[in-house]
mmCIF file of C-alpha atoms in Angstrom:
data_model
loop_
_atom_site.group_PDB
_atom_site.id
_atom_site.type_symbol
_atom_site.label_atom_id
_atom_site.label_comp_id
_atom_site.label_asym_id
_atom_site.label_seq_id
_atom_site.Cartn_x
_atom_site.Cartn_y
_atom_site.Cartn_z
ATOM 1 C CA MET A 16 6.188 1.720 -12.930
ATOM 2 C CA SER A 17 5.804 2.702 -16.557
ATOM 3 C CA PRO A 18 8.331 5.362 -17.712
ATOM 4 C CA THR A 19 5.321 7.687 -18.457
ATOM 5 C CA ASP A 20 3.652 6.922 -15.066
ATOM 6 C CA PRO A 21 0.117 7.708 -16.009
ATOM 7 C CA TYR A 22 -1.026 6.719 -12.438
ATOM 8 C CA GLY A 23 1.177 9.255 -10.720
ATOM 9 C CA ARG A 24 0.673 11.938 -13.401
ATOM 10 C CA ALA A 25 -3.145 11.757 -13.147
ATOM 11 C CA ILE A 26 -3.037 12.067 -9.351
ATOM 12 C CA ARG A 27 -0.625 15.040 -9.479
ATOM 13 C CA ASP A 28 -2.731 16.742 -12.274
ATOM 14 C CA HIS A 29 -5.682 16.252 -10.004
ATOM 15 C CA TYR A 30 -3.823 17.932 -7.169
ATOM 16 C CA LEU A 31 -2.791 20.765 -9.393
ATOM 17 C CA GLY A 32 -6.377 21.199 -10.712
ATOM 18 C CA GLU A 33 -5.066 20.398 -14.241
ATOM 19 C CA ARG A 34 -6.836 16.939 -14.665
ATOM 20 C CA ASP A 35 -9.416 17.067 -17.599
ATOM 21 C CA GLU A 36 -9.565 13.284 -18.171
ATOM 22 C CA PRO A 37 -10.259 10.349 -15.938
ATOM 23 C CA LEU A 38 -7.612 7.867 -14.695
ATOM 24 C CA ILE A 39 -8.826 4.542 -16.089
ATOM 25 C CA ASP A 40 -8.289 1.048 -14.662
ATOM 26 C CA ARG A 41 -8.550 -1.522 -17.480
ATOM 27 C CA ASP A 42 -8.832 -5.316 -17.423
ATOM 28 C CA GLY A 43 -9.562 -6.294 -20.975
ATOM 29 C CA SER A 44 -12.854 -4.835 -22.035
ATOM 30 C CA ALA A 45 -13.712 -4.027 -18.457
ATOM 31 C CA THR A 46 -13.020 -0.446 -17.237
ATOM 32 C CA ARG A 47 -13.556 1.621 -14.149
ATOM 33 C CA GLU A 48 -12.813 5.279 -13.334
ATOM 34 C CA HIS A 49 -10.097 5.368 -10.624
ATOM 35 C CA PRO A 50 -11.661 7.215 -7.546
ATOM 36 C CA ILE A 51 -8.717 9.694 -6.988
ATOM 37 C CA GLU A 52 -10.631 11.952 -4.579
ATOM 38 C CA ALA A 53 -11.922 9.250 -2.361
ATOM 39 C CA PHE A 54 -8.678 7.172 -2.449
ATOM 40 C CA TYR A 55 -6.067 9.833 -1.739
ATOM 41 C CA PHE A 56 -7.300 13.280 -0.530
ATOM 42 C CA GLU A 57 -9.588 12.557 2.412
ATOM 43 C CA ASP A 58 -8.067 13.887 5.650
ATOM 44 C CA VAL A 59 -6.892 11.503 8.337
ATOM 45 C CA THR A 60 -7.989 12.088 11.990
ATOM 46 C CA GLY A 61 -7.358 9.839 14.978
ATOM 47 C CA GLU A 62 -11.060 9.671 15.926
ATOM 48 C CA SER A 63 -12.093 6.516 14.094
ATOM 49 C CA GLU A 64 -11.896 3.105 15.757
ATOM 50 C CA THR A 65 -9.938 1.814 12.565
ATOM 51 C CA GLN A 66 -7.399 4.731 12.901
ATOM 52 C CA GLN A 67 -7.001 4.191 16.581
ATOM 53 C CA TRP A 68 -6.279 0.452 15.992
ATOM 54 C CA VAL A 69 -3.626 1.339 13.438
ATOM 55 C CA ASP A 70 -2.089 4.026 15.631
ATOM 56 C CA ASP A 71 -1.742 1.670 18.538
ATOM 57 C CA TRP A 72 0.596 -0.544 16.618
ATOM 58 C CA LEU A 73 2.878 2.245 15.123
ATOM 59 C CA ASP A 74 5.649 4.351 16.665
ATOM 60 C CA GLY A 75 8.523 6.338 15.283
ATOM 61 C CA PRO A 76 10.684 6.386 13.406
ATOM 62 C CA LEU A 77 8.003 5.193 11.009
ATOM 63 C CA LEU A 78 8.230 4.211 7.417
ATOM 64 C CA ASP A 79 5.073 4.835 5.361
ATOM 65 C CA MET A 80 5.381 2.791 2.139
ATOM 66 C CA GLY A 81 3.464 3.511 -0.920
ATOM 67 C CA ALA A 82 2.496 6.761 0.642
ATOM 68 C CA GLY A 83 0.535 8.214 -2.149
ATOM 69 C CA VAL A 84 0.028 11.886 -1.753
ATOM 70 C CA GLY A 85 1.199 11.641 1.894
ATOM 71 C CA THR A 86 -2.262 11.989 3.587
ATOM 72 C CA GLU A 87 -1.335 9.510 6.307
ATOM 73 C CA ALA A 88 2.361 11.069 6.531
ATOM 74 C CA LEU A 89 0.945 14.361 7.189
ATOM 75 C CA TYR A 90 -1.086 13.065 10.081
ATOM 76 C CA TRP A 91 1.830 10.964 11.457
ATOM 77 C CA GLN A 92 4.589 13.431 11.227
ATOM 78 C CA GLU A 93 2.776 15.592 13.805
ATOM 79 C CA ARG A 94 3.260 12.807 16.267
ATOM 80 C CA GLN A 95 6.580 11.069 15.402
ATOM 81 C CA GLU A 96 9.449 10.970 12.912
ATOM 82 C CA THR A 97 7.902 9.812 9.510
ATOM 83 C CA VAL A 98 9.724 8.867 6.229
ATOM 84 C CA ALA A 99 7.200 8.523 3.350
ATOM 85 C CA ILE A 100 8.312 6.676 0.183
ATOM 86 C CA GLU A 101 6.769 6.245 -3.303
ATOM 87 C CA ILE A 102 8.137 4.941 -6.626
ATOM 88 C CA SER A 103 6.466 7.754 -8.615
ATOM 89 C CA GLU A 104 8.222 11.069 -8.992
ATOM 90 C CA HIS A 105 4.879 12.670 -9.536
ATOM 91 C CA LEU A 106 3.685 11.462 -6.131
ATOM 92 C CA VAL A 107 6.912 12.443 -4.299
ATOM 93 C CA LYS A 108 6.518 15.935 -5.673
ATOM 94 C CA THR A 109 2.976 16.062 -4.606
ATOM 95 C CA MET A 110 3.771 14.815 -1.070
ATOM 96 C CA GLN A 111 6.461 17.593 -0.892
ATOM 97 C CA ASP A 112 4.017 20.308 -2.025
ATOM 98 C CA ARG A 113 1.506 19.118 0.619
ATOM 99 C CA GLY A 114 3.965 19.653 3.291
ATOM 100 C CA VAL A 115 5.402 16.037 3.954
ATOM 101 C CA GLU A 116 8.640 16.778 5.639
ATOM 102 C CA ASN A 117 10.499 13.652 4.515
ATOM 103 C CA ALA A 118 9.260 12.286 1.173
ATOM 104 C CA LEU A 119 11.651 10.164 -0.868
ATOM 105 C CA ARG A 120 11.516 8.248 -4.151
ATOM 106 C CA ALA A 121 12.108 4.703 -3.048
ATOM 107 C CA ASP A 122 11.048 1.137 -4.138
ATOM 108 C CA MET A 123 9.330 -0.511 -1.263
ATOM 109 C CA PHE A 124 10.638 -3.939 -2.718
ATOM 110 C CA ALA A 125 14.220 -2.786 -2.495
ATOM 111 C CA LEU A 126 14.345 -1.375 1.018
ATOM 112 C CA PRO A 127 17.874 -2.413 1.907
ATOM 113 C CA ASP A 128 19.045 -0.373 -1.082
ATOM 114 C CA HIS A 129 17.541 2.839 0.450
ATOM 115 C CA PHE A 130 17.851 2.434 4.241
ATOM 116 C CA ASP A 131 20.304 1.341 6.938
ATOM 117 C CA ARG A 132 19.814 -1.598 9.169
ATOM 118 C CA ASN A 133 17.448 -1.054 12.294
ATOM 119 C CA ARG A 134 16.347 2.380 10.804
ATOM 120 C CA PHE A 135 12.775 2.046 11.786
ATOM 121 C CA THR A 136 10.571 1.284 14.742
ATOM 122 C CA SER A 137 7.330 0.868 12.665
ATOM 123 C CA VAL A 138 6.195 0.281 9.150
ATOM 124 C CA HIS A 139 2.964 1.062 7.411
ATOM 125 C CA ALA A 140 1.563 0.156 3.863
ATOM 126 C CA LYS A 141 -1.986 1.234 2.988
ATOM 127 C CA GLY A 142 -3.684 0.349 -0.200
ATOM 128 C CA THR A 143 -2.769 -3.290 -0.694
ATOM 129 C CA GLN A 144 0.599 -2.419 -2.455
ATOM 130 C CA VAL A 145 2.305 -5.386 -0.535
ATOM 131 C CA GLY A 146 0.286 -7.523 -3.007
ATOM 132 C CA LEU A 147 2.709 -6.307 -5.767
ATOM 133 C CA ALA A 148 5.119 -8.880 -4.202
ATOM 134 C CA GLY A 149 3.298 -11.173 -6.809
ATOM 135 C CA SER A 150 3.827 -14.549 -5.072
ATOM 136 C CA MET A 151 4.186 -16.138 -1.770
ATOM 137 C CA GLN A 152 7.995 -16.361 -2.341
ATOM 138 C CA GLY A 153 7.971 -12.689 -3.215
ATOM 139 C CA LEU A 154 6.087 -11.875 -0.039
ATOM 140 C CA ARG A 155 8.551 -13.877 2.089
ATOM 141 C CA ARG A 156 11.411 -11.899 0.354
ATOM 142 C CA PHE A 157 9.747 -8.623 1.110
ATOM 143 C CA LEU A 158 9.163 -9.505 4.734
ATOM 144 C CA GLY A 159 12.787 -10.593 5.088
ATOM 145 C CA ASP A 160 13.996 -7.260 3.545
ATOM 146 C CA LEU A 161 11.487 -5.463 5.813
ATOM 147 C CA SER A 162 13.155 -7.045 8.897
ATOM 148 C CA LEU A 163 16.615 -5.668 7.649
ATOM 149 C CA VAL A 164 15.564 -2.068 7.963
ATOM 150 C CA THR A 165 13.542 -2.332 11.374
ATOM 151 C CA LYS A 166 14.469 -2.570 14.932
ATOM 152 C CA PRO A 167 14.334 -5.990 16.637
ATOM 153 C CA THR A 168 11.144 -4.752 18.504
ATOM 154 C CA ALA A 169 9.582 -3.350 15.356
ATOM 155 C CA THR A 170 5.784 -3.590 14.292
ATOM 156 C CA ALA A 171 4.158 -3.081 11.023
ATOM 157 C CA VAL A 172 0.581 -2.659 9.666
ATOM 158 C CA ILE A 173 -0.098 -3.806 6.086
ATOM 159 C CA ASP A 174 -3.278 -3.923 3.937
ATOM 160 C CA LEU A 175 -4.283 -6.840 2.114
ATOM 161 C CA HIS A 176 -7.336 -8.540 0.368
ATOM 162 C CA ASP A 177 -8.599 -11.870 1.618
ATOM 163 C CA PRO A 178 -9.633 -14.074 -1.482
ATOM 164 C CA GLU A 179 -11.472 -16.594 0.903
ATOM 165 C CA HIS A 180 -14.079 -13.832 1.598
ATOM 166 C CA GLU A 181 -17.211 -14.383 -0.556
ATOM 167 C CA ARG A 182 -17.103 -10.909 -1.730
ATOM 168 C CA ALA A 183 -13.601 -11.044 -3.012
ATOM 169 C CA VAL A 184 -14.794 -11.713 -6.574
ATOM 170 C CA GLU A 185 -16.199 -8.244 -6.562
ATOM 171 C CA LEU A 186 -12.662 -6.727 -6.745
ATOM 172 C CA PHE A 187 -11.723 -5.176 -10.073
ATOM 173 C CA GLY A 188 -9.451 -7.528 -12.050
ATOM 174 C CA TYR A 189 -10.059 -10.539 -9.789
ATOM 175 C CA ARG A 190 -8.471 -13.813 -10.878
ATOM 176 C CA ASP A 191 -9.171 -17.098 -9.111
ATOM 177 C CA ASP A 192 -6.230 -19.419 -8.071
ATOM 178 C CA PRO A 193 -6.613 -23.153 -7.387
ATOM 179 C CA SER A 194 -4.290 -22.862 -4.285
ATOM 180 C CA PRO A 195 -6.427 -22.468 -1.010
ATOM 181 C CA GLY A 196 -6.222 -18.952 0.380
ATOM 182 C CA LEU A 197 -4.618 -17.319 -2.789
ATOM 183 C CA ALA A 198 -5.850 -15.284 -5.719
ATOM 184 C CA TYR A 199 -4.745 -12.348 -7.590
ATOM 185 C CA ARG A 200 -5.767 -9.064 -9.527
ATOM 186 C CA LEU A 201 -4.612 -8.122 -12.969
ATOM 187 C CA TYR A 202 -5.311 -4.799 -14.618
ATOM 188 C CA HIS A 203 -3.378 -1.631 -15.932
ATOM 189 C CA CYS A 204 -3.896 2.119 -15.809
ATOM 190 C CA GLU A 205 -4.610 4.725 -18.688
ATOM 191 C CA TYR A 206 -4.480 8.370 -18.667
ATOM 192 C CA GLU A 207 -4.477 10.880 -21.641
ATOM 193 C CA GLY A 208 -3.232 8.077 -23.921
ATOM 194 C CA ASP A 209 -0.479 6.682 -21.709
ATOM 195 C CA VAL A 210 -0.680 3.187 -20.577
ATOM 196 C CA SER A 211 0.925 1.717 -17.453
ATOM 197 C CA GLU A 212 2.562 -1.684 -16.986
ATOM 198 C CA THR A 213 0.286 -4.339 -16.161
ATOM 199 C CA LEU A 214 -0.224 -4.696 -12.345
ATOM 200 C CA LEU A 215 -0.429 -8.146 -10.813
ATOM 201 C CA LEU A 216 -1.262 -7.968 -7.127
ATOM 202 C CA ARG A 217 -1.349 -11.254 -5.056
ATOM 203 C CA LEU A 218 -4.175 -11.797 -2.697
ATOM 204 C CA VAL A 219 -3.471 -13.735 0.352
ATOM 205 C CA SER A 220 -5.744 -15.008 3.257
ATOM 206 C CA PRO A 221 -4.620 -14.236 6.849
ATOM 207 C CA ASP A 222 -3.715 -17.960 7.175
ATOM 208 C CA ARG A 223 -1.587 -17.823 4.158
ATOM 209 C CA LEU A 224 0.063 -14.503 5.426
ATOM 210 C CA ARG A 225 0.852 -16.337 8.680
ATOM 211 C CA GLU A 226 2.505 -19.112 6.568
ATOM 212 C CA ALA A 227 4.486 -16.418 4.619
ATOM 213 C CA THR A 228 5.864 -14.837 7.742
ATOM 214 C CA VAL A 229 7.673 -17.981 8.843
ATOM 215 C CA GLY A 230 11.341 -17.609 8.772
ATOM 216 C CA THR A 231 11.205 -13.875 7.889
ATOM 217 C CA GLY A 232 11.547 -12.430 11.483
ATOM 218 C CA TRP A 233 7.830 -11.568 11.603
ATOM 219 C CA GLU A 234 4.700 -12.952 13.057
ATOM 220 C CA VAL A 235 1.057 -11.875 12.524
ATOM 221 C CA ALA A 236 -0.180 -10.300 15.876
ATOM 222 C CA ASP A 237 -3.638 -9.173 15.012
ATOM 223 C CA ILE A 238 -6.069 -8.881 12.102
ATOM 224 C CA SER A 239 -8.609 -6.079 11.559
ATOM 225 C CA ARG A 240 -11.277 -6.369 8.865
ATOM 226 C CA SER A 241 -12.926 -3.356 7.052
ATOM 227 C CA ASP A 242 -16.575 -3.242 6.449
ATOM 228 C CA THR A 243 -16.114 -4.810 2.988
ATOM 229 C CA GLY A 244 -14.978 -8.109 4.775
ATOM 230 C CA TYR A 245 -12.486 -8.923 2.118
ATOM 231 C CA HIS A 246 -10.272 -6.072 2.887
ATOM 232 C CA TYR A 247 -8.136 -6.497 6.026
ATOM 233 C CA ARG A 248 -5.199 -4.912 7.950
ATOM 234 C CA ALA A 249 -2.618 -7.122 9.498
ATOM 235 C CA ALA A 250 -0.574 -6.202 12.440
ATOM 236 C CA LEU A 251 2.853 -7.691 12.434
ATOM 237 C CA ARG A 252 5.662 -7.708 15.028
ATOM 238 C CA ARG A 253 9.286 -8.830 14.954
ATOM 239 C CA VAL A 254 10.047 -12.070 16.696
#
């Protein structure tokens, strides 16, 4: 996270009704306006097939990683103990303002520094933030850390992008990779003159995800694809 955190500040300003400029994602000369309203503030209900599929894999105590403004956490905390974490102080404050009961500033890539062993029964990560692990080795390290803070019977649902899907090249900041089943995205955010650090998100196919879980204490139990095809949710369980 950049010390100025334009990403988190723009989203908080939007929540407070104080945002007069767009949050811009930039990849060289290519830009797009970050769709804050659509990405973060739509209410979650349990009525859709997608949400029912996610709910079936999760139980409390639940860790919601990269929780954004807490939209999913607000939904889940009515059903089970939920801890929502974000690296951005602006987003943590926004979650707290919106009524998230247990919103904490924590790094999802340093979980053992924040939580005790066997703390959680389930884990959720929406928004493909897991790709910030950056590499297959980084993904394995993340999954290994995740096993330390979850119970032996734990489950997880994570969001990823599949570079083997024909439409994956449509993703903003897409970069090809010569290795089968891998690619990445590269871009940064700008808001009111502040510029974030460059984000590198690793894209992995379901097969490469299965490969990454070997030796981490997890296995891929199921895959659910969204309408785009390249976006998918993976249900993992401890082994």
